[in-house]
Amino acid sequence: MPARGDHDARRRDVSEAVWRVLADRGFGGLTLRAVAAEMNASTGLLTHYFPSKKALIAYALDVADERTANRPRQTTPEPGLEGLRTALLDVLPLTPEAAAMNRVWVSSWDGSLADPELGAREKDRYEAWRSRLRPHVEAARNDGDLPPDTDIDEVTATVAAFTHGIVVQALFDPDRFPPTRQTTLLNNLLHSLAALA
Amino acid sequence: MPARGDHDARRRDVSEAVWRVLADRGFGGLTLRAVAAEMNASTGLLTHYFPSKKALIAYALDVADERTANRPRQTTPEPGLEGLRTALLDVLPLTPEAAAMNRVWVSSWDGSLADPELGAREKDRYEAWRSRLRPHVEAARNDGDLPPDTDIDEVTATVAAFTHGIVVQALFDPDRFPPTRQTTLLNNLLHSLAALA
């Protein structure tokens, strides 16, 4: 039993170190050496966990998925326009923690575009995200908060794309895209989409 | 003079090889070895051009900038809503060449977020892009194609963000985001923004 506990504790240490490297240097800076240095451990110990660079990257994506799934969020209200707004605000880099998380995901795109397996995983991740947004768009239309002829898939893709784009602009230019402006831009977009309702 | 010609020809070969590596493997796959292999040249020869990895990356970004500036575009009509639409269509991955170009830029974000100098360069690049879009938004408002209370900066940031986001979704999921759908999504967004005009 103590051995098990040690194992779990060490695993948490590894996850924590991987995350710090990603948040600081991105996937381009993710090496066994960098993770080992974060843990004050030897590169040899890390080789035991990650026999290849690919294994380290796959693990890092698991860590990112887990952190993303467990991140603090605003309570999402009932499905509808407010639920959509909240779900999108929960993605935007409005806090340092959310900025770090987005920075990790944006930095993952280089490797994912170069590797068919990772690319398929990312594709599925974004389709799953749109699937979580879709019921909000549908409810908003049914509530009369979006026009009756709203195409659910199209509006969902539009707000998802907009959100990703704001993430990128805000990561590179946080002074021009502070949290208040990100929020205003989102509110105005939703207002425009609702304009003909 | 012949030496000069050789030099220029070699430089074009290097640019071409760097671009092929970027389009195929992204910045994460950009190494002296990969560029040398594309040229059927020795890594030693490349070391002569690029004394460091950083020099290679800076050169690759120059190549990407140059290719982007010189890419084929639709003739942009007068400033206004149509000009805005055309300028955004000229960014979207509607052709294999435009997809390769976008793939290179998206893949550059990892390294640019990790390096303050490259990050500042990317920040300036996107502000320059928005500066080219802004006159179209302003003219569209003055033409009555966008509402009179349109905030130029906000609408410019919104359409730029949307376009970046469509780029990302289309690169990972070209089957769900074929050129026709990208175009429809853009048209619908512009229609929504114009709705109260």
mmCIF file with all atom_site columns, C-alpha atoms in Angstrom, chain A residues 24-29 102-103 106-110 112-115 118-120 122-124 126-127 129-130 134 151 153-166 168-169 171-177 181 184-185 188-189 191-193 195-196, chain B residues 24-29 102-103 106-110 112-115 118-120 122-124 126-127 129-130 134 151 153-166 168-169 171-177 181 184-185 188-189 191-193 195-196:
data_model
loop_
_atom_site.group_PDB
_atom_site.id
_atom_site.type_symbol
_atom_site.label_atom_id
_atom_site.label_alt_id
_atom_site.label_comp_id
_atom_site.label_asym_id
_atom_site.label_entity_id
_atom_site.label_seq_id
_atom_site.pdbx_PDB_ins_code
_atom_site.Cartn_x
_atom_site.Cartn_y
_atom_site.Cartn_z
_atom_site.occupancy
_atom_site.B_iso_or_equiv
_atom_site.pdbx_formal_charge
_atom_site.auth_seq_id
_atom_site.auth_comp_id
_atom_site.auth_asym_id
_atom_site.auth_atom_id
_atom_site.pdbx_PDB_model_num
ATOM 1   C CA . ASP A 1 24  ? 6.000   28.171 -19.514 1.00 0.00 ? 24  ASP A CA 1
ATOM 2   C CA . ARG A 1 25  ? 7.558   26.913 -22.733 1.00 0.00 ? 25  ARG A CA 1
ATOM 3   C CA . GLY A 1 26  ? 4.813   25.159 -24.708 1.00 0.00 ? 26  GLY A CA 1
ATOM 4   C CA . PHE A 1 27  ? 5.113   21.836 -26.467 1.00 0.00 ? 27  PHE A CA 1
ATOM 5   C CA . GLY A 1 28  ? 8.198   23.095 -28.300 1.00 0.00 ? 28  GLY A CA 1
ATOM 6   C CA . GLY A 1 29  ? 9.949   23.329 -24.940 1.00 0.00 ? 29  GLY A CA 1
ATOM 7   C CA . ASN A 1 102 ? -5.116  28.279 -23.614 1.00 0.00 ? 102 ASN A CA 1
ATOM 8   C CA . ARG A 1 103 ? -1.454  28.841 -24.231 1.00 0.00 ? 103 ARG A CA 1
ATOM 9   C CA . VAL A 1 106 ? -2.567  26.721 -28.884 1.00 0.00 ? 106 VAL A CA 1
ATOM 10  C CA . SER A 1 107 ? 0.985   25.448 -28.545 1.00 0.00 ? 107 SER A CA 1
ATOM 11  C CA . SER A 1 108 ? -0.239  21.864 -29.046 1.00 0.00 ? 108 SER A CA 1
ATOM 12  C CA . TRP A 1 109 ? -1.548  22.654 -32.530 1.00 0.00 ? 109 TRP A CA 1
ATOM 13  C CA . ASP A 1 110 ? 1.879   22.547 -34.186 1.00 0.00 ? 110 ASP A CA 1
ATOM 14  C CA . SER A 1 112 ? -1.075  17.882 -33.728 1.00 0.00 ? 112 SER A CA 1
ATOM 15  C CA . LEU A 1 113 ? -1.089  19.182 -37.289 1.00 0.00 ? 113 LEU A CA 1
ATOM 16  C CA . ALA A 1 114 ? 2.086   17.193 -37.994 1.00 0.00 ? 114 ALA A CA 1
ATOM 17  C CA . ASP A 1 115 ? 0.845   13.853 -36.582 1.00 0.00 ? 115 ASP A CA 1
ATOM 18  C CA . LEU A 1 118 ? -2.802  13.593 -32.660 1.00 0.00 ? 118 LEU A CA 1
ATOM 19  C CA . GLY A 1 119 ? -4.608  15.572 -35.342 1.00 0.00 ? 119 GLY A CA 1
ATOM 20  C CA . ALA A 1 120 ? -7.567  13.171 -35.209 1.00 0.00 ? 120 ALA A CA 1
ATOM 21  C CA . GLU A 1 122 ? -7.723  17.317 -31.703 1.00 0.00 ? 122 GLU A CA 1
ATOM 22  C CA . LYS A 1 123 ? -10.441 17.160 -34.368 1.00 0.00 ? 123 LYS A CA 1
ATOM 23  C CA . ASP A 1 124 ? -12.563 14.982 -32.070 1.00 0.00 ? 124 ASP A CA 1
ATOM 24  C CA . TYR A 1 126 ? -13.247 20.319 -31.017 1.00 0.00 ? 126 TYR A CA 1
ATOM 25  C CA . GLU A 1 127 ? -16.248 18.439 -32.357 1.00 0.00 ? 127 GLU A CA 1
ATOM 26  C CA . TRP A 1 129 ? -16.738 20.991 -27.689 1.00 0.00 ? 129 TRP A CA 1
ATOM 27  C CA . ARG A 1 130 ? -19.177 22.093 -30.408 1.00 0.00 ? 130 ARG A CA 1
ATOM 28  C CA . ARG A 1 134 ? -25.059 23.098 -29.659 1.00 0.00 ? 134 ARG A CA 1
ATOM 29  C CA . ASP A 1 151 ? -28.922 27.246 -38.352 1.00 0.00 ? 151 ASP A CA 1
ATOM 30  C CA . ASP A 1 153 ? -24.579 24.024 -36.622 1.00 0.00 ? 153 ASP A CA 1
ATOM 31  C CA . GLU A 1 154 ? -23.572 27.263 -38.319 1.00 0.00 ? 154 GLU A CA 1
ATOM 32  C CA . VAL A 1 155 ? -24.057 29.489 -35.293 1.00 0.00 ? 155 VAL A CA 1
ATOM 33  C CA . THR A 1 156 ? -22.278 26.946 -33.110 1.00 0.00 ? 156 THR A CA 1
ATOM 34  C CA . ALA A 1 157 ? -19.300 26.850 -35.490 1.00 0.00 ? 157 ALA A CA 1
ATOM 35  C CA . THR A 1 158 ? -19.281 30.656 -35.672 1.00 0.00 ? 158 THR A CA 1
ATOM 36  C CA . VAL A 1 159 ? -19.154 31.273 -31.924 1.00 0.00 ? 159 VAL A CA 1
ATOM 37  C CA . ALA A 1 160 ? -16.602 28.484 -31.433 1.00 0.00 ? 160 ALA A CA 1
ATOM 38  C CA . ALA A 1 161 ? -14.360 29.918 -34.159 1.00 0.00 ? 161 ALA A CA 1
ATOM 39  C CA . PHE A 1 162 ? -14.724 33.429 -32.774 1.00 0.00 ? 162 PHE A CA 1
ATOM 40  C CA . THR A 1 163 ? -13.740 32.194 -29.314 1.00 0.00 ? 163 THR A CA 1
ATOM 41  C CA . HIS A 1 164 ? -10.633 30.392 -30.582 1.00 0.00 ? 164 HIS A CA 1
ATOM 42  C CA . GLY A 1 165 ? -9.638  33.511 -32.506 1.00 0.00 ? 165 GLY A CA 1
ATOM 43  C CA . ILE A 1 166 ? -10.017 35.747 -29.468 1.00 0.00 ? 166 ILE A CA 1
ATOM 44  C CA . VAL A 1 168 ? -5.073  33.664 -30.075 1.00 0.00 ? 168 VAL A CA 1
ATOM 45  C CA . GLN A 1 169 ? -5.316  37.460 -30.258 1.00 0.00 ? 169 GLN A CA 1
ATOM 46  C CA . LEU A 1 171 ? -2.457  35.454 -25.914 1.00 0.00 ? 171 LEU A CA 1
ATOM 47  C CA . PHE A 1 172 ? -0.259  37.498 -28.239 1.00 0.00 ? 172 PHE A CA 1
ATOM 48  C CA . ASP A 1 173 ? -1.654  40.883 -27.299 1.00 0.00 ? 173 ASP A CA 1
ATOM 49  C CA . PRO A 1 174 ? -3.034  40.847 -23.754 1.00 0.00 ? 174 PRO A CA 1
ATOM 50  C CA . ASP A 1 175 ? -2.761  44.647 -23.510 1.00 0.00 ? 175 ASP A CA 1
ATOM 51  C CA . ARG A 1 176 ? -5.112  45.187 -26.451 1.00 0.00 ? 176 ARG A CA 1
ATOM 52  C CA . PHE A 1 177 ? -7.358  42.277 -25.415 1.00 0.00 ? 177 PHE A CA 1
ATOM 53  C CA . ARG A 1 181 ? -12.659 43.692 -23.868 1.00 0.00 ? 181 ARG A CA 1
ATOM 54  C CA . THR A 1 184 ? -17.506 42.907 -24.502 1.00 0.00 ? 184 THR A CA 1
ATOM 55  C CA . LEU A 1 185 ? -16.573 41.421 -27.860 1.00 0.00 ? 185 LEU A CA 1
ATOM 56  C CA . ASN A 1 188 ? -21.584 42.147 -28.888 1.00 0.00 ? 188 ASN A CA 1
ATOM 57  C CA . LEU A 1 189 ? -21.248 39.125 -31.148 1.00 0.00 ? 189 LEU A CA 1
ATOM 58  C CA . HIS A 1 191 ? -26.137 40.543 -29.598 1.00 0.00 ? 191 HIS A CA 1
ATOM 59  C CA . SER A 1 192 ? -25.542 40.693 -33.368 1.00 0.00 ? 192 SER A CA 1
ATOM 60  C CA . LEU A 1 193 ? -26.492 37.041 -33.819 1.00 0.00 ? 193 LEU A CA 1
ATOM 61  C CA . ALA A 1 195 ? -30.463 40.913 -33.772 1.00 0.00 ? 195 ALA A CA 1
ATOM 62  C CA . LEU A 1 196 ? -33.142 39.508 -36.048 1.00 0.00 ? 196 LEU A CA 1
ATOM 63  C CA . ASP B 1 24  ? 4.734   19.406 -44.279 1.00 0.00 ? 24  ASP B CA 1
ATOM 64  C CA . ARG B 1 25  ? 5.937   19.220 -40.689 1.00 0.00 ? 25  ARG B CA 1
ATOM 65  C CA . GLY B 1 26  ? 5.462   22.655 -39.166 1.00 0.00 ? 26  GLY B CA 1
ATOM 66  C CA . PHE B 1 27  ? 7.953   24.527 -37.025 1.00 0.00 ? 27  PHE B CA 1
ATOM 67  C CA . GLY B 1 28  ? 8.233   21.510 -34.732 1.00 0.00 ? 28  GLY B CA 1
ATOM 68  C CA . GLY B 1 29  ? 9.698   19.566 -37.649 1.00 0.00 ? 29  GLY B CA 1
ATOM 69  C CA . ASN B 1 102 ? -2.247  28.802 -42.664 1.00 0.00 ? 102 ASN B CA 1
ATOM 70  C CA . ARG B 1 103 ? -0.822  25.568 -41.357 1.00 0.00 ? 103 ARG B CA 1
ATOM 71  C CA . VAL B 1 106 ? -0.711  28.213 -36.834 1.00 0.00 ? 106 VAL B CA 1
ATOM 72  C CA . SER B 1 107 ? 2.334   26.033 -36.274 1.00 0.00 ? 107 SER B CA 1
ATOM 73  C CA . SER B 1 108 ? 4.462   29.136 -35.649 1.00 0.00 ? 108 SER B CA 1
ATOM 74  C CA . TRP B 1 109 ? 2.386   30.128 -32.645 1.00 0.00 ? 109 TRP B CA 1
ATOM 75  C CA . ASP B 1 110 ? 3.995   27.591 -30.295 1.00 0.00 ? 110 ASP B CA 1
ATOM 76  C CA . SER B 1 112 ? 6.256   32.626 -30.844 1.00 0.00 ? 112 SER B CA 1
ATOM 77  C CA . LEU B 1 113 ? 4.446   32.282 -27.534 1.00 0.00 ? 113 LEU B CA 1
ATOM 78  C CA . ALA B 1 114 ? 7.638   30.922 -25.976 1.00 0.00 ? 114 ALA B CA 1
ATOM 79  C CA . ASP B 1 115 ? 9.969   33.682 -27.222 1.00 0.00 ? 115 ASP B CA 1
ATOM 80  C CA . LEU B 1 118 ? 9.025   36.354 -31.789 1.00 0.00 ? 118 LEU B CA 1
ATOM 81  C CA . GLY B 1 119 ? 5.856   36.976 -29.770 1.00 0.00 ? 119 GLY B CA 1
ATOM 82  C CA . ALA B 1 120 ? 6.216   40.742 -30.264 1.00 0.00 ? 120 ALA B CA 1
ATOM 83  C CA . GLU B 1 122 ? 3.505   38.097 -34.154 1.00 0.00 ? 122 GLU B CA 1
ATOM 84  C CA . LYS B 1 123 ? 1.605   40.695 -32.118 1.00 0.00 ? 123 LYS B CA 1
ATOM 85  C CA . ASP B 1 124 ? 2.689   43.416 -34.556 1.00 0.00 ? 124 ASP B CA 1
ATOM 86  C CA . TYR B 1 126 ? -1.779  40.777 -36.307 1.00 0.00 ? 126 TYR B CA 1
ATOM 87  C CA . GLU B 1 127 ? -2.188  44.439 -35.441 1.00 0.00 ? 127 GLU B CA 1
ATOM 88  C CA . TRP B 1 129 ? -3.558  42.850 -40.349 1.00 0.00 ? 129 TRP B CA 1
ATOM 89  C CA . ARG B 1 130 ? -6.334  44.499 -38.349 1.00 0.00 ? 130 ARG B CA 1
ATOM 90  C CA . ARG B 1 134 ? -10.208 48.612 -40.422 1.00 0.00 ? 134 ARG B CA 1
ATOM 91  C CA . ASP B 1 151 ? -17.508 50.313 -33.241 1.00 0.00 ? 151 ASP B CA 1
ATOM 92  C CA . ASP B 1 153 ? -12.168 48.450 -33.654 1.00 0.00 ? 153 ASP B CA 1
ATOM 93  C CA . GLU B 1 154 ? -14.602 45.969 -32.168 1.00 0.00 ? 154 GLU B CA 1
ATOM 94  C CA . VAL B 1 155 ? -16.037 44.743 -35.443 1.00 0.00 ? 155 VAL B CA 1
ATOM 95  C CA . THR B 1 156 ? -12.541 44.530 -36.911 1.00 0.00 ? 156 THR B CA 1
ATOM 96  C CA . ALA B 1 157 ? -11.338 42.433 -33.964 1.00 0.00 ? 157 ALA B CA 1
ATOM 97  C CA . THR B 1 158 ? -14.449 40.251 -34.196 1.00 0.00 ? 158 THR B CA 1
ATOM 98  C CA . VAL B 1 159 ? -14.101 39.371 -37.870 1.00 0.00 ? 159 VAL B CA 1
ATOM 99  C CA . ALA B 1 160 ? -10.334 38.862 -37.514 1.00 0.00 ? 160 ALA B CA 1
ATOM 100 C CA . ALA B 1 161 ? -10.854 36.521 -34.551 1.00 0.00 ? 161 ALA B CA 1
ATOM 101 C CA . PHE B 1 162 ? -13.612 34.638 -36.363 1.00 0.00 ? 162 PHE B CA 1
ATOM 102 C CA . THR B 1 163 ? -11.330 34.169 -39.381 1.00 0.00 ? 163 THR B CA 1
ATOM 103 C CA . HIS B 1 164 ? -8.451  32.833 -37.285 1.00 0.00 ? 164 HIS B CA 1
ATOM 104 C CA . GLY B 1 165 ? -10.831 30.442 -35.567 1.00 0.00 ? 165 GLY B CA 1
ATOM 105 C CA . ILE B 1 166 ? -12.222 29.128 -38.850 1.00 0.00 ? 166 ILE B CA 1
ATOM 106 C CA . VAL B 1 168 ? -7.967  26.388 -36.983 1.00 0.00 ? 168 VAL B CA 1
ATOM 107 C CA . GLN B 1 169 ? -11.201 24.417 -37.272 1.00 0.00 ? 169 GLN B CA 1
ATOM 108 C CA . LEU B 1 171 ? -7.102  22.782 -40.672 1.00 0.00 ? 171 LEU B CA 1
ATOM 109 C CA . PHE B 1 172 ? -8.046  20.077 -38.175 1.00 0.00 ? 172 PHE B CA 1
ATOM 110 C CA . ASP B 1 173 ? -11.353 19.157 -39.762 1.00 0.00 ? 173 ASP B CA 1
ATOM 111 C CA . PRO B 1 174 ? -11.326 19.899 -43.496 1.00 0.00 ? 174 PRO B CA 1
ATOM 112 C CA . ASP B 1 175 ? -14.210 17.466 -44.086 1.00 0.00 ? 175 ASP B CA 1
ATOM 113 C CA . ARG B 1 176 ? -16.546 19.382 -41.777 1.00 0.00 ? 176 ARG B CA 1
ATOM 114 C CA . PHE B 1 177 ? -15.191 22.765 -42.941 1.00 0.00 ? 177 PHE B CA 1
ATOM 115 C CA . ARG B 1 181 ? -18.905 26.089 -45.711 1.00 0.00 ? 181 ARG B CA 1
ATOM 116 C CA . THR B 1 184 ? -21.058 30.535 -46.018 1.00 0.00 ? 184 THR B CA 1
ATOM 117 C CA . LEU B 1 185 ? -20.039 31.000 -42.396 1.00 0.00 ? 185 LEU B CA 1
ATOM 118 C CA . ASN B 1 188 ? -23.588 34.766 -42.523 1.00 0.00 ? 188 ASN B CA 1
ATOM 119 C CA . LEU B 1 189 ? -21.429 36.476 -39.936 1.00 0.00 ? 189 LEU B CA 1
ATOM 120 C CA . HIS B 1 191 ? -24.936 39.458 -42.623 1.00 0.00 ? 191 HIS B CA 1
ATOM 121 C CA . SER B 1 192 ? -25.509 39.294 -38.866 1.00 0.00 ? 192 SER B CA 1
ATOM 122 C CA . LEU B 1 193 ? -23.162 42.211 -38.217 1.00 0.00 ? 193 LEU B CA 1
ATOM 123 C CA . ALA B 1 195 ? -28.469 43.207 -39.507 1.00 0.00 ? 195 ALA B CA 1
ATOM 124 C CA . LEU B 1 196 ? -29.260 46.436 -37.712 1.00 0.00 ? 196 LEU B CA 1
#
